[in-house]
Amino acid sequence: MTVQSVKPLIRWPEIASLLLAGAVGGLAAAALGLPMPYLIGSLCVSAGYTIFVANRSGRPVVFPRRLRFAFVSVIGVMIGATFSPGLLSALPSLWPSLIAMVAFIVTAHASVYQLFTRLGGYDRTTALYAAMPGGLVEAVMLGERAGGDVRILTVQHFARIIIVVVTIPMLFLIWNGVAVGSAAGQVFSPEDTRVSDLALIAALALIGAPFARLAHIPAGHLMGPLILSATAHVGGPAGIHSPGWLLALAQLVIGVGLGTQFSAVTGRLLVRTFGLGLVSVALMMAVGAGFAAGLTTILPLPFEALFISYAPGGVTEMGLVALSLEISPVIVAAHHLFRITFTVFMVSWLKPG
């Protein structure tokens, strides 16, 4: 029996147990002083359990998409809540960084493509789409249509995102001694959260995703609520006080959700993709750090904000890091949305060979 031969079913008692175990993993990670503890701790617990179950019983562990997307939308609202009229006036000045992002994407994609073909031994089609510095779903879809290895594409991109999610907070811990998103880090909201705050967060999250779908906005579950929340904070007296426990809960749910993506992963494939992932992420982050350092001379942004903006992680995960560090999360999200959109546009016009 194989994982693919079993119809995926959501087992709610199993999901509840995973969330509980993930919370324990998060508490353990927090006790150790690790950055982003509820995301990293829950991800490790969930991934280990998922791989064990898949190898032992041949069935996948299916995490409910609606639950994951709900907390992605909550993160969008929290990022939008950091928006201000002053930040709005600063956005037009980001054009040098967005132009530099195009150069970063071309350089990173070409470099990782060579890595995957020469060191990894991937065929050209699989390497072309596996080397995309963004757009997991789009990379798998385009790669499948072109005849690439879907399993390698899926795991390679998950490896990229997970390695970045783990590495970036660790680098900041080493760099400035601040445990990102942990009890030792910064307090997310210094004021008491009211019931009205939670109601407004829920309302913006529920309305934002359908709004983005109707408007054909990419990464809609994140960007729709983000845009509505930002608009409310710039144009009205929204003033949401987001509680720290809600950010921790979002880390927990997203971490467990990422971990359950490893149902079809064999040990050999896992070692291969994560080994290549470590090298490729190091390469892309080095290139990104170079661009970030250069841009600090012409933009009124700290290196940390630009470094996170150029990190090849997911929009949601990098938004979480920016929120935890309280470093321009709207600017970080704008960069990552542009990165993913341009990457997909560019690769759509390329032909492997």
Protein backbone atom coordinates (compact mmCIF):
# COMPACT_ATOMS: atom_id res chain seq x y z
CA MET A 1 0.00 0.00 0.00
CA THR A 2 1.33 3.46 -0.90
CA VAL A 3 0.46 6.88 0.33
CA GLN A 4 -0.90 7.81 -3.09
CA SER A 5 -3.32 4.88 -3.19
CA VAL A 6 -5.25 6.01 -0.11
CA LYS A 7 -7.86 8.73 -0.40
CA PRO A 8 -6.76 11.59 1.89
CA LEU A 9 -9.06 12.00 4.88
CA ILE A 10 -8.94 14.55 7.66
CA ARG A 11 -8.84 12.76 11.02
CA TRP A 12 -9.85 15.45 13.47
CA PRO A 13 -8.78 13.60 16.66
CA GLU A 14 -5.37 13.16 15.05
CA ILE A 15 -5.19 16.85 14.12
CA ALA A 16 -6.20 17.87 17.64
CA SER A 17 -3.51 15.59 19.08
CA LEU A 18 -0.94 17.01 16.66
CA LEU A 19 -1.78 20.57 17.66
CA LEU A 20 -1.45 19.61 21.33
CA ALA A 21 1.85 17.84 20.70
CA GLY A 22 2.99 20.80 18.61
CA ALA A 23 2.19 23.13 21.50
CA VAL A 24 4.33 20.97 23.78
CA GLY A 25 7.09 21.12 21.17
CA GLY A 26 6.71 24.87 21.04
CA LEU A 27 6.92 25.21 24.82
CA ALA A 28 10.05 23.04 24.81
CA ALA A 29 11.59 25.19 22.07
CA ALA A 30 10.70 28.34 24.03
CA ALA A 31 12.27 26.87 27.19
CA LEU A 32 15.46 26.27 25.19
CA GLY A 33 15.39 29.90 24.04
CA LEU A 34 14.96 29.00 20.37
CA PRO A 35 13.63 31.63 17.96
CA MET A 36 10.07 31.32 16.56
CA PRO A 37 9.56 28.49 19.09
CA TYR A 38 5.93 27.62 18.37
CA LEU A 39 6.58 27.39 14.64
CA ILE A 40 9.88 25.49 14.83
CA GLY A 41 8.81 23.23 17.69
CA SER A 42 5.45 22.32 16.17
CA LEU A 43 6.98 21.84 12.72
CA CYS A 44 9.55 19.34 14.03
CA VAL A 45 6.94 17.37 15.99
CA SER A 46 4.46 17.34 13.11
CA ALA A 47 7.02 16.40 10.45
CA GLY A 48 8.43 13.57 12.56
CA TYR A 49 4.98 12.17 13.24
CA THR A 50 3.89 12.50 9.61
CA ILE A 51 6.93 10.71 8.21
CA PHE A 52 6.56 7.94 10.83
CA VAL A 53 2.87 7.38 10.04
CA ALA A 54 3.42 7.49 6.27
CA ASN A 55 6.24 4.95 6.41
CA ARG A 56 4.50 2.68 8.93
CA SER A 57 0.91 2.63 7.64
CA GLY A 58 1.20 4.03 4.14
CA ARG A 59 -1.35 6.80 4.71
CA PRO A 60 -0.91 10.58 4.63
CA VAL A 61 -1.58 12.92 7.52
CA VAL A 62 -3.96 15.52 6.10
CA PHE A 63 -4.14 18.95 7.71
CA PRO A 64 -7.34 20.94 7.06
CA ARG A 65 -6.62 23.70 4.54
CA ARG A 66 -9.37 25.92 5.89
CA LEU A 67 -7.82 25.96 9.34
CA ARG A 68 -4.38 26.81 7.94
CA PHE A 69 -5.77 29.49 5.63
CA ALA A 70 -7.78 30.99 8.51
CA PHE A 71 -4.61 31.67 10.47
CA VAL A 72 -2.80 32.87 7.35
CA SER A 73 -5.60 35.44 7.06
CA VAL A 74 -5.17 36.39 10.74
CA ILE A 75 -1.48 37.02 10.06
CA GLY A 76 -2.49 39.22 7.13
CA VAL A 77 -4.67 41.31 9.44
CA MET A 78 -1.84 41.60 12.00
CA ILE A 79 0.63 42.71 9.33
CA GLY A 80 -1.86 45.25 7.97
CA ALA A 81 -2.34 46.60 11.49
CA THR A 82 1.26 47.84 11.44
CA PHE A 83 0.42 50.14 8.52
CA SER A 84 0.41 53.89 9.10
CA PRO A 85 0.14 57.08 7.03
CA GLY A 86 3.89 57.56 7.43
CA LEU A 87 4.59 54.11 6.04
CA LEU A 88 2.21 54.75 3.13
CA SER A 89 4.17 57.82 2.14
CA ALA A 90 7.40 55.80 2.25
CA LEU A 91 6.25 53.02 -0.12
CA PRO A 92 6.89 54.94 -3.39
CA SER A 93 10.53 55.31 -2.38
CA LEU A 94 10.98 51.53 -2.52
CA TRP A 95 11.31 51.44 -6.31
CA PRO A 96 15.12 51.00 -6.23
CA SER A 97 14.68 47.92 -4.07
CA LEU A 98 12.02 46.45 -6.35
CA ILE A 99 14.25 47.01 -9.39
CA ALA A 100 17.10 45.35 -7.51
CA MET A 101 14.72 42.48 -6.68
CA VAL A 102 14.49 41.70 -10.41
CA ALA A 103 18.28 41.38 -10.58
CA PHE A 104 18.25 39.25 -7.42
CA ILE A 105 15.64 36.87 -8.86
CA VAL A 106 17.53 36.40 -12.14
CA THR A 107 20.86 35.88 -10.36
CA ALA A 108 19.49 33.53 -7.69
CA HIS A 109 17.47 31.46 -10.18
CA ALA A 110 20.37 31.04 -12.61
CA SER A 111 22.81 30.11 -9.82
CA VAL A 112 20.53 27.53 -8.19
CA TYR A 113 19.61 26.06 -11.58
CA GLN A 114 23.31 25.34 -12.19
CA LEU A 115 23.57 23.83 -8.69
CA PHE A 116 20.62 21.49 -9.24
CA THR A 117 21.76 20.29 -12.66
CA ARG A 118 25.47 19.85 -11.87
CA LEU A 119 25.54 18.88 -8.19
CA GLY A 120 22.02 17.50 -7.78
CA GLY A 121 21.83 15.68 -11.11
CA TYR A 122 18.29 16.93 -11.79
CA ASP A 123 17.10 16.97 -15.37
CA ARG A 124 16.84 20.45 -16.89
CA THR A 125 13.08 20.68 -16.64
CA THR A 126 12.95 19.70 -12.97
CA ALA A 127 15.93 21.96 -12.16
CA LEU A 128 14.36 24.96 -13.90
CA TYR A 129 11.25 24.89 -11.73
CA ALA A 130 12.93 23.62 -8.56
CA ALA A 131 15.32 26.59 -8.70
CA MET A 132 12.52 29.20 -8.65
CA PRO A 133 13.14 31.52 -5.66
CA GLY A 134 9.45 31.68 -4.84
CA GLY A 135 5.99 30.40 -5.73
CA LEU A 136 5.74 26.83 -4.38
CA VAL A 137 2.31 26.03 -5.80
CA GLU A 138 3.02 27.75 -9.10
CA ALA A 139 6.41 26.03 -9.45
CA VAL A 140 4.88 22.57 -8.98
CA MET A 141 2.02 23.33 -11.37
CA LEU A 142 4.24 24.76 -14.12
CA GLY A 143 6.85 22.04 -13.63
CA GLU A 144 4.25 19.27 -13.87
CA ARG A 145 2.90 20.71 -17.12
CA ALA A 146 6.43 20.84 -18.54
CA GLY A 147 7.17 17.22 -17.55
CA GLY A 148 9.27 17.77 -14.41
CA ASP A 149 9.42 15.43 -11.41
CA VAL A 150 6.50 16.62 -9.26
CA ARG A 151 7.67 14.86 -6.10
CA ILE A 152 11.13 16.47 -6.26
CA LEU A 153 9.61 19.86 -7.05
CA THR A 154 7.23 19.69 -4.09
CA VAL A 155 9.77 18.56 -1.51
CA GLN A 156 12.54 20.83 -2.81
CA HIS A 157 10.38 23.93 -2.44
CA PHE A 158 9.13 22.88 0.99
CA ALA A 159 12.77 22.35 1.96
CA ARG A 160 13.58 25.88 0.78
CA ILE A 161 10.80 27.45 2.83
CA ILE A 162 11.46 25.41 5.97
CA ILE A 163 15.24 25.98 5.87
CA VAL A 164 14.69 29.74 5.51
CA VAL A 165 12.07 29.76 8.29
CA VAL A 166 14.49 28.03 10.66
CA THR A 167 17.68 29.78 9.52
CA ILE A 168 16.58 33.43 9.55
CA PRO A 169 15.53 33.49 13.24
CA MET A 170 18.69 31.57 14.18
CA LEU A 171 20.83 34.15 12.39
CA PHE A 172 19.11 36.98 14.26
CA LEU A 173 19.61 35.10 17.54
CA ILE A 174 23.34 34.84 16.82
CA TRP A 175 23.50 38.36 15.41
CA ASN A 176 21.81 40.44 18.10
CA GLY A 177 21.00 37.93 20.84
CA VAL A 178 17.22 38.35 20.45
CA ALA A 179 15.16 35.16 20.27
CA VAL A 180 12.67 35.96 17.51
CA GLY A 181 9.08 35.38 18.58
CA SER A 182 9.94 33.81 21.93
CA ALA A 183 9.28 34.95 25.44
CA ALA A 184 12.71 36.51 25.40
CA GLY A 185 11.83 38.59 22.35
CA GLN A 186 9.87 41.78 21.99
CA VAL A 187 6.29 42.08 23.28
CA PHE A 188 3.94 42.20 20.33
CA SER A 189 1.20 44.31 21.85
CA PRO A 190 1.90 46.46 24.90
CA GLU A 191 -1.82 47.15 25.52
CA ASP A 192 -4.58 44.88 26.73
CA THR A 193 -6.51 43.24 23.92
CA ARG A 194 -10.24 43.87 23.95
CA VAL A 195 -12.96 41.52 22.73
CA SER A 196 -13.68 44.12 20.05
CA ASP A 197 -10.08 43.73 18.81
CA LEU A 198 -10.52 39.98 18.35
CA ALA A 199 -13.90 40.53 16.64
CA LEU A 200 -12.37 43.04 14.22
CA ILE A 201 -9.45 40.72 13.45
CA ALA A 202 -11.89 37.88 12.73
CA ALA A 203 -14.10 40.10 10.55
CA LEU A 204 -11.21 41.41 8.45
CA ALA A 205 -9.82 37.88 8.06
CA LEU A 206 -13.19 36.48 6.95
CA ILE A 207 -13.90 39.30 4.49
CA GLY A 208 -10.36 39.70 3.19
CA ALA A 209 -9.87 36.30 1.56
CA PRO A 210 -13.06 36.43 -0.60
CA PHE A 211 -12.22 40.04 -1.50
CA ALA A 212 -8.78 38.98 -2.76
CA ARG A 213 -10.29 36.10 -4.73
CA LEU A 214 -12.75 38.43 -6.48
CA ALA A 215 -9.98 40.93 -7.18
CA HIS A 216 -7.60 38.19 -8.44
CA ILE A 217 -4.93 39.21 -5.91
CA PRO A 218 -2.04 36.70 -5.56
CA ALA A 219 -1.58 35.01 -2.15
CA GLY A 220 -5.13 36.10 -1.44
CA HIS A 221 -5.59 34.51 1.99
CA LEU A 222 -2.74 36.68 3.25
CA MET A 223 -2.89 39.76 1.02
CA GLY A 224 -6.67 40.31 1.08
CA PRO A 225 -6.90 40.69 4.87
CA LEU A 226 -3.60 42.59 4.85
CA ILE A 227 -4.94 45.16 2.36
CA LEU A 228 -8.24 45.60 4.22
CA SER A 229 -6.48 45.91 7.57
CA ALA A 230 -3.94 48.39 6.20
CA THR A 231 -6.73 50.46 4.62
CA ALA A 232 -8.64 50.50 7.92
CA HIS A 233 -5.58 51.68 9.82
CA VAL A 234 -4.65 54.39 7.32
CA GLY A 235 -8.15 55.64 6.56
CA GLY A 236 -9.95 55.07 9.83
CA PRO A 237 -9.62 54.65 13.61
CA ALA A 238 -9.06 50.88 13.53
CA GLY A 239 -6.25 50.66 16.11
CA ILE A 240 -6.22 46.88 16.56
CA HIS A 241 -4.27 45.60 19.58
CA SER A 242 -3.08 42.16 18.49
CA PRO A 243 -2.33 39.83 21.42
CA GLY A 244 0.96 37.98 21.61
CA TRP A 245 -0.82 34.67 22.24
CA LEU A 246 -2.58 34.98 18.87
CA LEU A 247 0.75 35.29 17.10
CA ALA A 248 2.01 32.23 18.97
CA LEU A 249 -1.15 30.31 18.01
CA ALA A 250 -0.64 31.29 14.36
CA GLN A 251 2.93 29.97 14.55
CA LEU A 252 1.62 26.71 16.01
CA VAL A 253 -1.03 26.09 13.35
CA ILE A 254 1.25 26.99 10.44
CA GLY A 255 4.09 24.90 11.86
CA VAL A 256 1.89 21.81 12.21
CA GLY A 257 0.48 22.42 8.72
CA LEU A 258 3.96 22.61 7.19
CA GLY A 259 5.03 19.44 8.96
CA THR A 260 2.14 17.41 7.55
CA GLN A 261 3.38 18.06 4.00
CA PHE A 262 5.99 15.32 4.38
CA SER A 263 3.68 12.32 3.97
CA ALA A 264 5.17 11.19 0.63
CA VAL A 265 8.80 11.73 1.58
CA THR A 266 11.24 8.84 1.74
CA GLY A 267 14.38 9.10 3.83
CA ARG A 268 16.60 9.12 0.77
CA LEU A 269 14.62 11.88 -0.95
CA LEU A 270 14.53 13.89 2.27
CA VAL A 271 18.31 13.76 2.70
CA ARG A 272 18.89 14.64 -0.95
CA THR A 273 16.49 17.59 -1.16
CA PHE A 274 17.42 19.07 2.20
CA GLY A 275 21.11 18.72 1.45
CA LEU A 276 20.67 20.58 -1.82
CA GLY A 277 18.27 22.94 -0.07
CA LEU A 278 20.89 23.96 2.49
CA VAL A 279 23.39 24.80 -0.25
CA SER A 280 20.85 26.58 -2.47
CA VAL A 281 19.38 28.61 0.41
CA ALA A 282 22.87 29.62 1.58
CA LEU A 283 23.62 30.74 -1.97
CA MET A 284 20.40 32.74 -2.34
CA MET A 285 20.71 34.31 1.11
CA ALA A 286 24.29 35.35 0.40
CA VAL A 287 23.16 37.03 -2.82
CA GLY A 288 20.22 38.63 -0.98
CA ALA A 289 22.49 39.89 1.81
CA GLY A 290 24.70 41.53 -0.81
CA PHE A 291 21.74 43.34 -2.35
CA ALA A 292 20.43 44.33 1.10
CA ALA A 293 23.81 45.76 2.14
CA GLY A 294 24.04 47.79 -1.06
CA LEU A 295 20.50 49.15 -0.76
CA THR A 296 21.04 50.45 2.77
CA THR A 297 23.18 53.20 1.22
CA ILE A 298 20.26 54.59 -0.81
CA LEU A 299 17.15 53.60 1.15
CA PRO A 300 16.04 54.69 4.64
CA LEU A 301 15.63 51.07 5.73
CA PRO A 302 17.78 49.01 8.11
CA PHE A 303 19.76 46.06 6.80
CA GLU A 304 17.60 43.67 8.86
CA ALA A 305 14.40 44.71 7.07
CA LEU A 306 15.99 44.42 3.63
CA PHE A 307 17.64 41.11 4.49
CA ILE A 308 14.28 39.59 5.47
CA SER A 309 12.72 41.12 2.35
CA TYR A 310 15.23 39.31 0.13
CA ALA A 311 15.15 35.99 2.02
CA PRO A 312 13.69 33.27 -0.28
CA GLY A 313 10.99 32.12 2.14
CA GLY A 314 7.20 32.20 1.94
CA VAL A 315 5.21 35.42 2.25
CA THR A 316 3.40 34.16 5.34
CA GLU A 317 6.47 32.80 7.10
CA MET A 318 8.60 35.90 6.44
CA GLY A 319 5.68 38.05 7.55
CA LEU A 320 5.68 36.14 10.84
CA VAL A 321 9.41 36.79 11.29
CA ALA A 322 8.94 40.50 10.52
CA LEU A 323 6.03 40.71 12.97
CA SER A 324 8.06 39.05 15.71
CA LEU A 325 10.98 41.42 15.14
CA GLU A 326 8.67 44.40 14.61
CA ILE A 327 10.67 45.24 11.47
CA SER A 328 8.54 46.85 8.72
CA PRO A 329 6.27 43.81 8.13
CA VAL A 330 4.24 45.59 5.43
CA ILE A 331 7.40 46.45 3.49
CA VAL A 332 8.65 42.88 3.89
CA ALA A 333 5.32 41.48 2.62
CA ALA A 334 5.35 43.87 -0.36
CA HIS A 335 8.83 42.69 -1.38
CA HIS A 336 7.90 39.02 -1.11
CA LEU A 337 4.69 39.44 -3.07
CA PHE A 338 6.67 41.15 -5.82
CA ARG A 339 9.35 38.43 -5.71
CA ILE A 340 6.85 35.61 -6.11
CA THR A 341 4.80 37.39 -8.80
CA PHE A 342 7.83 38.30 -10.92
CA THR A 343 9.41 34.85 -10.49
CA VAL A 344 6.26 33.11 -11.75
CA PHE A 345 5.95 35.60 -14.64
CA MET A 346 9.59 35.12 -15.64
CA VAL A 347 9.63 31.33 -15.47
CA SER A 348 6.32 31.13 -17.37
CA TRP A 349 8.18 32.51 -20.38
CA LEU A 350 11.21 30.27 -20.07
CA LYS A 351 11.55 26.89 -21.72
CA PRO A 352 13.73 24.13 -20.27
CA GLY A 353 16.46 22.79 -22.48
